[in-house]
PDB file of C-alpha atoms and ligand atoms in Angstrom:
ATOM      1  CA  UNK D   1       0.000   0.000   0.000  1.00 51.00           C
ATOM      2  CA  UNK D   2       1.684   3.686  -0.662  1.00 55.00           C
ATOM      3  CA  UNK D   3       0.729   6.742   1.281  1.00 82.00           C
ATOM      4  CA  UNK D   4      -0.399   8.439  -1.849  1.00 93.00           C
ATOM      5  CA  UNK D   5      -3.604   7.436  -3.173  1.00 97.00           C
ATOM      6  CA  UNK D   6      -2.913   8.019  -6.396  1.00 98.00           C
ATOM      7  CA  UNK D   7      -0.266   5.177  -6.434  1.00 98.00           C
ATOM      8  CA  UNK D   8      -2.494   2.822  -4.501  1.00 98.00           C
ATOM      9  CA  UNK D   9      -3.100  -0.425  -6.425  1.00 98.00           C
ATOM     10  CA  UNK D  10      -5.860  -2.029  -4.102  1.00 98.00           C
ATOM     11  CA  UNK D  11      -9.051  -3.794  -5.582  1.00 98.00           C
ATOM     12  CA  UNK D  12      -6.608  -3.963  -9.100  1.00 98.00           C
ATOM     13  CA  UNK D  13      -5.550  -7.027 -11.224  1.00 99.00           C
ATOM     14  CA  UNK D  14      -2.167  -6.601 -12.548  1.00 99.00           C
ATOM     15  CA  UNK D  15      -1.093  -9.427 -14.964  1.00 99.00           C
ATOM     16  CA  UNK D  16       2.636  -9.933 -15.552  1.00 99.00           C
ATOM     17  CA  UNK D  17       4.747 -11.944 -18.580  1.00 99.00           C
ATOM     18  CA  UNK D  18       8.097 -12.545 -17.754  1.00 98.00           C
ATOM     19  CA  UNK D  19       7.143 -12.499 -14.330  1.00 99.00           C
ATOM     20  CA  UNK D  20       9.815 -14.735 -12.421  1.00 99.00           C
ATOM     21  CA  UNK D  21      13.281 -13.117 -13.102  1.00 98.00           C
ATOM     22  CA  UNK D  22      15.230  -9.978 -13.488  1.00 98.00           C
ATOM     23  CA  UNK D  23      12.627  -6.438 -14.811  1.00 99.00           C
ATOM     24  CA  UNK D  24       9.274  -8.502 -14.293  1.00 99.00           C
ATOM     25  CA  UNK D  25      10.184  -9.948 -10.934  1.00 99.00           C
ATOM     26  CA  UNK D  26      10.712  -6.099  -9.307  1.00 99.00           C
ATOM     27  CA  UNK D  27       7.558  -5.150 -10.846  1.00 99.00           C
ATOM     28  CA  UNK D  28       5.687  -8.004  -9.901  1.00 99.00           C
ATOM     29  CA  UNK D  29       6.531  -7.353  -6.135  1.00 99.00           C
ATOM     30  CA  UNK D  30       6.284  -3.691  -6.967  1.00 98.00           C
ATOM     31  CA  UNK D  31       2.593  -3.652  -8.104  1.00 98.00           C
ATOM     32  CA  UNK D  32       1.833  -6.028  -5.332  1.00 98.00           C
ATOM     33  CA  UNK D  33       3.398  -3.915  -2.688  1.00 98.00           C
ATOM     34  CA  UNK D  34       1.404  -0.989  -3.908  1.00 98.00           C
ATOM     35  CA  UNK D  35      -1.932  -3.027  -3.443  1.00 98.00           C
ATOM     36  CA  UNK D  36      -2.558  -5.632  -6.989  1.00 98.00           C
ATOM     37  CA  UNK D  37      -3.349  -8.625  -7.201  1.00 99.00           C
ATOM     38  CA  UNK D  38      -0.738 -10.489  -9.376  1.00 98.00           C
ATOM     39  CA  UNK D  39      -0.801 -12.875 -12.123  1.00 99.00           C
ATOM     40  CA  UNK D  40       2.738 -13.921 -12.276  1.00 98.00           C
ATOM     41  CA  UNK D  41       3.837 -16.012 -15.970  1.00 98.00           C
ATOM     42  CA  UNK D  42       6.803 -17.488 -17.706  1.00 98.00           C
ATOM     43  CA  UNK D  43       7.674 -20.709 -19.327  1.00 98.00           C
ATOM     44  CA  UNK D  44       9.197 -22.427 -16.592  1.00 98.00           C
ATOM     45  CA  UNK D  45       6.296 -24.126 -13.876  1.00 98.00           C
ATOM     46  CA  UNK D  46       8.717 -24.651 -11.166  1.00 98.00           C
ATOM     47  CA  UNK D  47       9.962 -20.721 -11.434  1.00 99.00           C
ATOM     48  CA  UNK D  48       6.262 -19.645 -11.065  1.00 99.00           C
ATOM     49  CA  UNK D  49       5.894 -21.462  -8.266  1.00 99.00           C
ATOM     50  CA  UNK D  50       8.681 -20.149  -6.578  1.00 99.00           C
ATOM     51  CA  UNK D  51       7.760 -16.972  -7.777  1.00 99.00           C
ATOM     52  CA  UNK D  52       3.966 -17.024  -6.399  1.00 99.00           C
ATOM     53  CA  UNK D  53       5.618 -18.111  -2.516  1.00 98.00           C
ATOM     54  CA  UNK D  54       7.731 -15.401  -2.848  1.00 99.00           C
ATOM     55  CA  UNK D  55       4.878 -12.880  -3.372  1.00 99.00           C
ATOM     56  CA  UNK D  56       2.457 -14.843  -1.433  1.00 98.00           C
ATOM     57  CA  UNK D  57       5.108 -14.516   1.888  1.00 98.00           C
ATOM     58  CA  UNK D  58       4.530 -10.846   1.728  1.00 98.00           C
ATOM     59  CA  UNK D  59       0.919 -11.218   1.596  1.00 98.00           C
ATOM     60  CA  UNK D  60       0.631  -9.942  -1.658  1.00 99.00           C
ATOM     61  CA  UNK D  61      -2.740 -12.064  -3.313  1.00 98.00           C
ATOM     62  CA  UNK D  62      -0.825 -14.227  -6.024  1.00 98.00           C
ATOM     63  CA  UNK D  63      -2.040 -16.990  -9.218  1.00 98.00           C
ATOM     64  CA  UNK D  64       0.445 -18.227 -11.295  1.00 98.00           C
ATOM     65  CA  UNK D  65       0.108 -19.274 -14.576  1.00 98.00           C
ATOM     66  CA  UNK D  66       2.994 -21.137 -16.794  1.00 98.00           C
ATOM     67  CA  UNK D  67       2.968 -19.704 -20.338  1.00 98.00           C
ATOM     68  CA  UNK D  68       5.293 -19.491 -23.076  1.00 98.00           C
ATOM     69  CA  UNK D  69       3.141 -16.398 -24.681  1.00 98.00           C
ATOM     70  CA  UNK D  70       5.240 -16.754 -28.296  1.00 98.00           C
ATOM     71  CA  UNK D  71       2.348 -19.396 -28.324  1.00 98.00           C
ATOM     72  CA  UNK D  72      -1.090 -17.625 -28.989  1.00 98.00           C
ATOM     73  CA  UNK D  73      -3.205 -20.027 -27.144  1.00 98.00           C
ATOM     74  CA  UNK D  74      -0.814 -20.017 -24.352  1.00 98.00           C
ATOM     75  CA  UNK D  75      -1.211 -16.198 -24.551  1.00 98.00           C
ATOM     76  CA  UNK D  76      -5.034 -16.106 -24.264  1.00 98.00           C
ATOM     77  CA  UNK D  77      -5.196 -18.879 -22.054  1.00 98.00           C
ATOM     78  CA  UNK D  78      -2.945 -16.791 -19.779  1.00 98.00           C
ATOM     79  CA  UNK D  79      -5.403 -13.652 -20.060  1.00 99.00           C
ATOM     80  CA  UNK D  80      -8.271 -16.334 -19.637  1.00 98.00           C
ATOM     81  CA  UNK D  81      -7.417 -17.989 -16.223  1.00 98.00           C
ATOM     82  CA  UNK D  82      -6.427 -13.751 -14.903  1.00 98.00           C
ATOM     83  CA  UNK D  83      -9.960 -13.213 -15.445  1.00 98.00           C
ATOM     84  CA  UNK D  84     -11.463 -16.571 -14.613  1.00 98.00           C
ATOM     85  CA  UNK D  85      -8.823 -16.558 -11.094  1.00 98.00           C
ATOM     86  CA  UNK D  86      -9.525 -12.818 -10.058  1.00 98.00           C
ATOM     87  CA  UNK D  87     -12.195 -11.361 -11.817  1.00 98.00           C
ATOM     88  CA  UNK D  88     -10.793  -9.082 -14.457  1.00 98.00           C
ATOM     89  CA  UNK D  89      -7.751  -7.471 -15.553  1.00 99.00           C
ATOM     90  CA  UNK D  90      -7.053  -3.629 -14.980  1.00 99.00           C
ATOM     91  CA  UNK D  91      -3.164  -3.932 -16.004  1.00 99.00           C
ATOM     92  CA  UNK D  92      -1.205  -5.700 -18.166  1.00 99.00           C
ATOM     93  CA  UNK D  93       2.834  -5.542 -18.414  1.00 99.00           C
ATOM     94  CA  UNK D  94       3.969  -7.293 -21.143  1.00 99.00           C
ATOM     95  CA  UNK D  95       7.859  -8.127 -20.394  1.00 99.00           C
ATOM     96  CA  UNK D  96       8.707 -11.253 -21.646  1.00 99.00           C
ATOM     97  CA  UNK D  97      11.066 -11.020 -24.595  1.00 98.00           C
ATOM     98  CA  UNK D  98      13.601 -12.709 -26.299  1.00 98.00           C
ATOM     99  CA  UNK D  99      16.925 -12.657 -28.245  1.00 97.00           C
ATOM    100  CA  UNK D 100      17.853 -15.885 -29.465  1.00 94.00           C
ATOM    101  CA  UNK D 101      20.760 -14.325 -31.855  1.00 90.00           C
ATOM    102  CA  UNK D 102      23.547 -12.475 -30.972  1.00 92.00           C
ATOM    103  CA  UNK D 103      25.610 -11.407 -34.438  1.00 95.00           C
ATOM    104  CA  UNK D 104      25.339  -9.533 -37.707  1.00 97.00           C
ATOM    105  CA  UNK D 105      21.789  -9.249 -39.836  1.00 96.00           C
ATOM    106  CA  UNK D 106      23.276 -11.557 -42.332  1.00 97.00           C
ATOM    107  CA  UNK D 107      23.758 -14.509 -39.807  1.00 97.00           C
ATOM    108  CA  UNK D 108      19.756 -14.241 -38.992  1.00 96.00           C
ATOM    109  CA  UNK D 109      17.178 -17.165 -39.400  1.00 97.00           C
ATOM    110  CA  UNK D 110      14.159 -17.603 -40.356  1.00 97.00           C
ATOM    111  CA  UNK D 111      13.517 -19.535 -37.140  1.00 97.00           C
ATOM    112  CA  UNK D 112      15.194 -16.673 -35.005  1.00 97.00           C
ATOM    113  CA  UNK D 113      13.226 -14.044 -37.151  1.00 98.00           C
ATOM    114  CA  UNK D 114       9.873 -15.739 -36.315  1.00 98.00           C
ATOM    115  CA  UNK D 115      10.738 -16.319 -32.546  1.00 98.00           C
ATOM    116  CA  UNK D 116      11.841 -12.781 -32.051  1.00 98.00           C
ATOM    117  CA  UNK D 117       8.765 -11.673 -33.536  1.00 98.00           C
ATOM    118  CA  UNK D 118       6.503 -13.580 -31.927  1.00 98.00           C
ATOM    119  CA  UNK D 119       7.429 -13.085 -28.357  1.00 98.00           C
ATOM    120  CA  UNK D 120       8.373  -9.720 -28.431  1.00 98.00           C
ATOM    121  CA  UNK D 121       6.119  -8.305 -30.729  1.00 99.00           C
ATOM    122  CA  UNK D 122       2.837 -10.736 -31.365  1.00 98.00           C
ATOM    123  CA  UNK D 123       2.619 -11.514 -28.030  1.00 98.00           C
ATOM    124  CA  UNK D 124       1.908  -8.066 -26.604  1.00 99.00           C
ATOM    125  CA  UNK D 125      -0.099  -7.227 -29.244  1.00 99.00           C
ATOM    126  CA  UNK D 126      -2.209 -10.386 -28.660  1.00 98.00           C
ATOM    127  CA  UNK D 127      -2.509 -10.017 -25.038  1.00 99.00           C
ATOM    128  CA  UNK D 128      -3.419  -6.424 -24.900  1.00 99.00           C
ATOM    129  CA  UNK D 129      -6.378  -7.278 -27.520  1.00 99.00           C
ATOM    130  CA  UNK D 130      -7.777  -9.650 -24.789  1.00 98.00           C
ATOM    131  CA  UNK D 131      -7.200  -8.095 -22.191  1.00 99.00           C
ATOM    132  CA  UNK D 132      -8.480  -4.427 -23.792  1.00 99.00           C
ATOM    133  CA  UNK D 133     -12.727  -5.396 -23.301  1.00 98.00           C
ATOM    134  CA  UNK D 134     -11.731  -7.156 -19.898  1.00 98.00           C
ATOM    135  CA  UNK D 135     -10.405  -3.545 -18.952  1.00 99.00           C
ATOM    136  CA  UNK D 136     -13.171  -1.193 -20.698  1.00 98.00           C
ATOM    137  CA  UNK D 137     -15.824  -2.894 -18.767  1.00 98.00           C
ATOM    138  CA  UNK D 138     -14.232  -1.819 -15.781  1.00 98.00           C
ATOM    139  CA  UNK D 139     -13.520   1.201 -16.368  1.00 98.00           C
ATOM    140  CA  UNK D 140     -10.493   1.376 -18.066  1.00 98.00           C
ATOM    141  CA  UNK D 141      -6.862   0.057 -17.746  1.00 99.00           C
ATOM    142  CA  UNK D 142      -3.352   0.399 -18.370  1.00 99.00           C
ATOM    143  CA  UNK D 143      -1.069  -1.845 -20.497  1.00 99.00           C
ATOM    144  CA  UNK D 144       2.813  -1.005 -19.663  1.00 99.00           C
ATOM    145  CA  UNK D 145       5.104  -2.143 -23.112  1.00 99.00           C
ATOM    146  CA  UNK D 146       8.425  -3.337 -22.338  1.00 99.00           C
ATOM    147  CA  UNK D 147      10.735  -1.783 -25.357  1.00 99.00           C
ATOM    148  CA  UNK D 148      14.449  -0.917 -25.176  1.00 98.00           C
ATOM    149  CA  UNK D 149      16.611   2.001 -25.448  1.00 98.00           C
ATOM    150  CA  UNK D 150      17.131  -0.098 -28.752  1.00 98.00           C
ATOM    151  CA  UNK D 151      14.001   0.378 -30.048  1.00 98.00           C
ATOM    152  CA  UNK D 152      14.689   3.795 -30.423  1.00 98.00           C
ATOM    153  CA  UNK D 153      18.557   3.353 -31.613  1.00 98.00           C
ATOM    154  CA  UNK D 154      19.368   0.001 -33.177  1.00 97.00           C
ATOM    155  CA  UNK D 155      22.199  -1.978 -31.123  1.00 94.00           C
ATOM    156  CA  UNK D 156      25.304  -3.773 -32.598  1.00 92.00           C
ATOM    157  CA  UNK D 157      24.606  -7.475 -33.324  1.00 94.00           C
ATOM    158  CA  UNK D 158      21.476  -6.904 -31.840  1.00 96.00           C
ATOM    159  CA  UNK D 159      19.391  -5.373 -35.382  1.00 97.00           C
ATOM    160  CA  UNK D 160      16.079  -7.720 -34.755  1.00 98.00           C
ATOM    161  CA  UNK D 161      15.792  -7.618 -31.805  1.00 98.00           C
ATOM    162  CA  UNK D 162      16.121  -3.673 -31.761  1.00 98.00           C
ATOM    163  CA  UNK D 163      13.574  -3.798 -34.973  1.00 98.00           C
ATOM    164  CA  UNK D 164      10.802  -5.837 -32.626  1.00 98.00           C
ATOM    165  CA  UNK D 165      11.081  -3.247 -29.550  1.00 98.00           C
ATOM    166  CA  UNK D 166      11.023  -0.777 -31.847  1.00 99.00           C
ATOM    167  CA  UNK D 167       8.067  -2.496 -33.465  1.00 99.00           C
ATOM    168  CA  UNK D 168       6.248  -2.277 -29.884  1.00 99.00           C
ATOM    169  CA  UNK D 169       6.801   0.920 -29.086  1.00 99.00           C
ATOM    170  CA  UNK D 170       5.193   1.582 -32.677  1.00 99.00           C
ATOM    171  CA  UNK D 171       2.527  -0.648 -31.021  1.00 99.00           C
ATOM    172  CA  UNK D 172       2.005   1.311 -28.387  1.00 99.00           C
ATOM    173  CA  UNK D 173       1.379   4.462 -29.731  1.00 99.00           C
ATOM    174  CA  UNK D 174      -1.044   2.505 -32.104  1.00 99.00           C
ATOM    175  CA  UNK D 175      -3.189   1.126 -29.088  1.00 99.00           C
ATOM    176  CA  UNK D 176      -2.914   4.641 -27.250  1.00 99.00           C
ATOM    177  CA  UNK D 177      -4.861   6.118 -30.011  1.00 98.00           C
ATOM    178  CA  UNK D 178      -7.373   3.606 -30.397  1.00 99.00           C
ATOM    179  CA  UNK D 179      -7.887   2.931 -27.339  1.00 99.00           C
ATOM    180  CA  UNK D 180      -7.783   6.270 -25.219  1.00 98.00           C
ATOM    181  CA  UNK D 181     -12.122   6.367 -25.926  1.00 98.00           C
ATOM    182  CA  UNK D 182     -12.242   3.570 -23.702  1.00 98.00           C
ATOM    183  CA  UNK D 183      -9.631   4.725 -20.851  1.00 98.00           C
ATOM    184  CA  UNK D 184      -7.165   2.092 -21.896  1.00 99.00           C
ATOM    185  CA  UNK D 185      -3.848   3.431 -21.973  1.00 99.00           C
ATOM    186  CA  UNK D 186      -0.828   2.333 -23.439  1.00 99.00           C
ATOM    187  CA  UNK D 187       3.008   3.273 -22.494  1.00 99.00           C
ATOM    188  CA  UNK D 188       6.366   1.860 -23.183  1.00 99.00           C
ATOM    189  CA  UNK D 189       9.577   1.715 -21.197  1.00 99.00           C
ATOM    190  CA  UNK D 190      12.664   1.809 -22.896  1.00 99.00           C
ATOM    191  CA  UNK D 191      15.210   0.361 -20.468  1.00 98.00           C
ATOM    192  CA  UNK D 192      19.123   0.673 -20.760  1.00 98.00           C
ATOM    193  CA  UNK D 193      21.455  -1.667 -19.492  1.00 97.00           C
ATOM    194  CA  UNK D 194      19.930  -3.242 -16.707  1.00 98.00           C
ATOM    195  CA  UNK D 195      22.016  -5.436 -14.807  1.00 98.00           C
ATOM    196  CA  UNK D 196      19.854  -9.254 -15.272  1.00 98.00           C
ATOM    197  CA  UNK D 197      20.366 -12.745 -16.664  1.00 97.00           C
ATOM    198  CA  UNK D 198      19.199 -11.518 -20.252  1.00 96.00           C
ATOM    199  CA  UNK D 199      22.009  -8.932 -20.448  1.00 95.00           C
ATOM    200  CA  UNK D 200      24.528 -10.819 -18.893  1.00 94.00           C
ATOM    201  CA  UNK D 201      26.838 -11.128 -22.048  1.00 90.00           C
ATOM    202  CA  UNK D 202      26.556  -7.280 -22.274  1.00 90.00           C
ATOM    203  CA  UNK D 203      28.138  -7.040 -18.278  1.00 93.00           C
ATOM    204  CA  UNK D 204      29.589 -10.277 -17.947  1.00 92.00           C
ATOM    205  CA  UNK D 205      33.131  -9.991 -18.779  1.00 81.00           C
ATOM    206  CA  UNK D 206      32.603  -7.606 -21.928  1.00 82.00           C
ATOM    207  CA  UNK D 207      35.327  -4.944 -22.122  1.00 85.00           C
ATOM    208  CA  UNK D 208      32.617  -3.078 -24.177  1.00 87.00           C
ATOM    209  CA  UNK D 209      30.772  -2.239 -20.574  1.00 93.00           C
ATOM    210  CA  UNK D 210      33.104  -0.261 -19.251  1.00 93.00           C
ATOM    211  CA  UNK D 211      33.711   2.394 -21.982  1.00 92.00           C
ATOM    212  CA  UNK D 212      29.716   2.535 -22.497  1.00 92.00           C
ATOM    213  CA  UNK D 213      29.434   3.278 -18.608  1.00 95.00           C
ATOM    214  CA  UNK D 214      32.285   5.608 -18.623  1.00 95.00           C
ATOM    215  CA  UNK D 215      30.123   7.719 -21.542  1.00 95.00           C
ATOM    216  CA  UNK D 216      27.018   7.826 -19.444  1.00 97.00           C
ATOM    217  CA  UNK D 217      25.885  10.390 -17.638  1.00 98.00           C
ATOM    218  CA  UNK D 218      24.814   7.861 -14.426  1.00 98.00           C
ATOM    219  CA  UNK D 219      28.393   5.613 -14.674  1.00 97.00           C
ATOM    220  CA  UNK D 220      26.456   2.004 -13.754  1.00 97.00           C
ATOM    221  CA  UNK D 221      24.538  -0.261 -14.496  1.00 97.00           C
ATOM    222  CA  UNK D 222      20.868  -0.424 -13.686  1.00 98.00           C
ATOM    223  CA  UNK D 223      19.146  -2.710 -11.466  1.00 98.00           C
ATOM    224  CA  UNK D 224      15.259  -4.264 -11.723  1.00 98.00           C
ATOM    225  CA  UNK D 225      14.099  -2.286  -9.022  1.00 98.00           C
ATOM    226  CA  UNK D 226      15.813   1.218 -11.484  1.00 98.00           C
ATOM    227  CA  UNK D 227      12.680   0.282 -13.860  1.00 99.00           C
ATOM    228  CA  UNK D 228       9.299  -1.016 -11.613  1.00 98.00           C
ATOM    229  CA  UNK D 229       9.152   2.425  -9.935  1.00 98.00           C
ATOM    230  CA  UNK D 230       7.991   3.716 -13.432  1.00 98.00           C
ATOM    231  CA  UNK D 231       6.031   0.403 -14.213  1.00 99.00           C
ATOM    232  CA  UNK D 232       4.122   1.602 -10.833  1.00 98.00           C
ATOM    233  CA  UNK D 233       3.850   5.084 -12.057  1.00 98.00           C
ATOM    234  CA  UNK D 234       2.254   4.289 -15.470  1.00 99.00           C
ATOM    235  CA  UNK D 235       0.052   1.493 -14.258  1.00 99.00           C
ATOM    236  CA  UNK D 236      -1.039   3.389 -11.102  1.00 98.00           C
ATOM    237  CA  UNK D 237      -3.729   6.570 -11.216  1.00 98.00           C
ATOM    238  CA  UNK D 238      -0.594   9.136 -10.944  1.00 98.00           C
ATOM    239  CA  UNK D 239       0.015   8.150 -14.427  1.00 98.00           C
ATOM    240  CA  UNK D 240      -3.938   8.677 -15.697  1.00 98.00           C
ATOM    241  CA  UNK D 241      -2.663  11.319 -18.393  1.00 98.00           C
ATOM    242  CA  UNK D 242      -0.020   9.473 -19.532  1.00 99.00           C
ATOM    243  CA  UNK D 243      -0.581   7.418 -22.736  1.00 99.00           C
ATOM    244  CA  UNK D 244       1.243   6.613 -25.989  1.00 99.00           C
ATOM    245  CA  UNK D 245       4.657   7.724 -23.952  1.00 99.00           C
ATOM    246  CA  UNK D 246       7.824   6.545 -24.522  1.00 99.00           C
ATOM    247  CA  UNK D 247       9.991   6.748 -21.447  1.00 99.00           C
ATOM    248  CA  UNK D 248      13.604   6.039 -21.462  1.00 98.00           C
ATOM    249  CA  UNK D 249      14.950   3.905 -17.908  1.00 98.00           C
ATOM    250  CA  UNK D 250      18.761   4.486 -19.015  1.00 98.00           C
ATOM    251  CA  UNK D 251      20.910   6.238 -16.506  1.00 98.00           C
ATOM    252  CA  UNK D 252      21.104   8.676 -19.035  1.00 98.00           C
ATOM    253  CA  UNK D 253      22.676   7.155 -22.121  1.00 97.00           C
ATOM    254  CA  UNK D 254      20.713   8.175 -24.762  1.00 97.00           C
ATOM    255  CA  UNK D 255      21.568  11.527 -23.665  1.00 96.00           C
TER     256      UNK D 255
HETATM  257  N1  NAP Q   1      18.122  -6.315 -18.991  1.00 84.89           N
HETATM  258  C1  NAP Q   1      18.306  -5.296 -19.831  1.00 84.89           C
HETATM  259  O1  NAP Q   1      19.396  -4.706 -19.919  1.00 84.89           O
HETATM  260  C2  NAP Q   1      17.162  -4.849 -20.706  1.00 84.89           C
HETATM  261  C3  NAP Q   1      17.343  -3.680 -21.463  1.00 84.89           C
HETATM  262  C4  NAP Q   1      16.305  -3.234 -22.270  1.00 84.89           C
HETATM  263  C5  NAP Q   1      15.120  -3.929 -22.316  1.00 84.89           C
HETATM  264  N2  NAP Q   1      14.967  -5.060 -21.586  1.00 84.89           N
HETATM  265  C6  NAP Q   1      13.676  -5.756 -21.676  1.00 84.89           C
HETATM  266  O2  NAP Q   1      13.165  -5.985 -20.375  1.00 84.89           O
HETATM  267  C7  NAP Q   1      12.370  -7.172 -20.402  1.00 84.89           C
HETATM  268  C8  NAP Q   1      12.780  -8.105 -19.285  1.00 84.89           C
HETATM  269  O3  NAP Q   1      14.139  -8.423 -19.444  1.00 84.89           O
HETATM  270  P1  NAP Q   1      15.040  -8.953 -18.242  1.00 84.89           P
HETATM  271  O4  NAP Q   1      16.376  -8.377 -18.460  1.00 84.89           O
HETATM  272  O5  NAP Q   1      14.368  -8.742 -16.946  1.00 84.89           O
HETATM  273  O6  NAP Q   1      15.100 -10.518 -18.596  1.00 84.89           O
HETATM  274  P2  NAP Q   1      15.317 -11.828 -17.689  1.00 84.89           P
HETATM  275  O7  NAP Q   1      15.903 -11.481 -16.372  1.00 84.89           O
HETATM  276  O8  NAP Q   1      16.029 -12.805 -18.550  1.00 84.89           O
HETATM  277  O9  NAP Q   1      13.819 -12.340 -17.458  1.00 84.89           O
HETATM  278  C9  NAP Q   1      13.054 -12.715 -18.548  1.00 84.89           C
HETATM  279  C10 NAP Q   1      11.718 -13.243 -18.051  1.00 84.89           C
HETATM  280  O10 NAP Q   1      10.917 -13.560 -19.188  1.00 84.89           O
HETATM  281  C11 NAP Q   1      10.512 -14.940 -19.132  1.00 84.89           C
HETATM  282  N3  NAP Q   1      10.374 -15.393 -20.505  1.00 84.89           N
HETATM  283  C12 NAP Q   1      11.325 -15.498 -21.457  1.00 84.89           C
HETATM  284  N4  NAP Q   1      10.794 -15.942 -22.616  1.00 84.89           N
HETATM  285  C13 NAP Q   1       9.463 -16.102 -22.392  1.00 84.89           C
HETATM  286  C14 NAP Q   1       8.371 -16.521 -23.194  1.00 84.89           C
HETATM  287  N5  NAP Q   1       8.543 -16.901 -24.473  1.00 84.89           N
HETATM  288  N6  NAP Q   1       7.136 -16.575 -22.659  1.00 84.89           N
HETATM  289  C15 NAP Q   1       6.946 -16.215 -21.355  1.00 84.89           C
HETATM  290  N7  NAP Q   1       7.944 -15.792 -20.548  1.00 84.89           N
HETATM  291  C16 NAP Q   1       9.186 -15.752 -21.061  1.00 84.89           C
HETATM  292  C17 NAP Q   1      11.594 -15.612 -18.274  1.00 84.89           C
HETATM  293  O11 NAP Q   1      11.174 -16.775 -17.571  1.00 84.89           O
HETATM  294  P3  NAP Q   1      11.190 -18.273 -18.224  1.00 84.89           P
HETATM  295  O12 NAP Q   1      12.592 -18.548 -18.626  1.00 84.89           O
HETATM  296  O13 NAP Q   1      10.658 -19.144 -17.124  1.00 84.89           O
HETATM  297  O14 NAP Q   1      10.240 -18.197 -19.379  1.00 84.89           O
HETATM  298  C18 NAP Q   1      11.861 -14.496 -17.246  1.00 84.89           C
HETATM  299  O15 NAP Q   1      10.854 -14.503 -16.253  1.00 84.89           O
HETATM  300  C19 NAP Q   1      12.482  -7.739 -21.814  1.00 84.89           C
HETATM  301  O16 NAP Q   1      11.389  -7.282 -22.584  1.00 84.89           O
HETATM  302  C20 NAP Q   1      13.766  -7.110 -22.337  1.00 84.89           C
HETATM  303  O17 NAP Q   1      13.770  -7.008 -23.751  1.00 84.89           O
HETATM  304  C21 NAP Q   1      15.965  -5.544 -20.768  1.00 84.89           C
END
């Protein structure tokens, strides 16, 4: 619960991809601090699990749901048992992402390609079409977009990837417009390095680290708990006039 009322979360649904490690963890715990119930996904069953006791020991109300969302049905199953579980869904963070390929576009698949795609980029879009009428008839809602600083500035080795977040932040503006009648809004973070197990060969041992640190305005790397502060801000009333924003998590980078 938060002093301010305006970031109070209580009587709200929040439901979660990517839910068990690193960004989505910290804002699962963060939206559940502030009052949500929690739907907490990702592929693996037993990191749900562990996921839901973790939330559940701080009292935060918790259902877990095991879903690889790169998989439609999984996806809508996943919005499905949120509403069946709890009753509705007033936000939706879509976090999960992938990046199978690390290398030039001319080493890409077709099989990367499509997985990139569809996790990072069908996936949201799919979910936030079910979940949209779940969220008008109550009201309204708030669906939080996790892009990249390379969405807005492709990255070395890194050119799909960047072209899917910056697919989704394309996305988001797209449901803030259409979607704004029904009090649905839409807004995209755009973190920078952020110090988890999917950037790890960016900080692990990569002499490339410390010159892009020394060039940043904030000289370190960002932690999960650096980015669900703003996922709490945008899903929370104290964001109601924010839609179709792109907001940069980046210790100043893209400066
Ligand atoms: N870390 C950074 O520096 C950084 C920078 C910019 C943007 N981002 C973005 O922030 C988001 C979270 O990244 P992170 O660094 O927190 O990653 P992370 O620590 O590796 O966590 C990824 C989460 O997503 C789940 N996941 C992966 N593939 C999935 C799928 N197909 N379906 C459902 N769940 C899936 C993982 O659990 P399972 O393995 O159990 O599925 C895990 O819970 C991503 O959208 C990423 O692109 C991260």
């Amino acid at each position: 619960m938060s002093n301010d009322p305006r970031f109070d979360l209580s009587g709200k649904v929040a439901v979660i991809t990517g839910a068990t490690r690193g960004i989505g963890r910290a804002i699962a715990f963060q939206l559940g601090r502030a009052g949500a119930a929690v739907v907490v996904s990702s592929r693996k069953p037993d990191a749900v699990a562990e996921t839901v006791k973790a939330l559940e020991a701080e009292r935060i109300t918790t259902r877990g749901f095991p879903a690889n969302v790169g998989r439609l049905d999984e996806a809508r199953a996943l919005i499905a048992h949120a509403t069946n579980e709890l009753g509705g869904i007033d936000i939706l963070v879509n976090n999960a992402a992938v990046s199978p390929l690390y290398g030039p576009l001319t080493s890409m698949t077709e099989s990367a390609f499509d997985k990139i795609m569809s996790v990072n980029v069908k996936a949201p879009l799919e979910l936030a079409c079910r979940a949209l009428p779940i969220m008008a008839a109550r009201g309204g809602g708030s669906i939080v977009n996790m892009s990249s600083v390379d969405g807005l500035r492709p990255d070395h080795d890194l050119a799909v990837y960047s072209a899917s977040k910056a697919a989704l932040i394309s996305l988001t503006k797209a449901m803030a417009l259409e979607w704004g009648a029904q009090n649905v809004r839409a807004n995209a973070i755009c973190p920078g390095l952020i110090k988890t197990d999917f950037s790890a060969p960016m900080w692990k041992e990569n002499a490339g680290v410390a010159a892009q640190l020394a060039r940043q305005p904030l000289p370190r790397l960002g932690s999960p708990e650096d980015v669900s502060g703003l996922a709490l801000f945008l899903a929370s009333d104290a964001g109601s006039y924010c839609t179709g924003g792109v907001y940069v998590v980046d210790g100043g980078w893209m400066t």
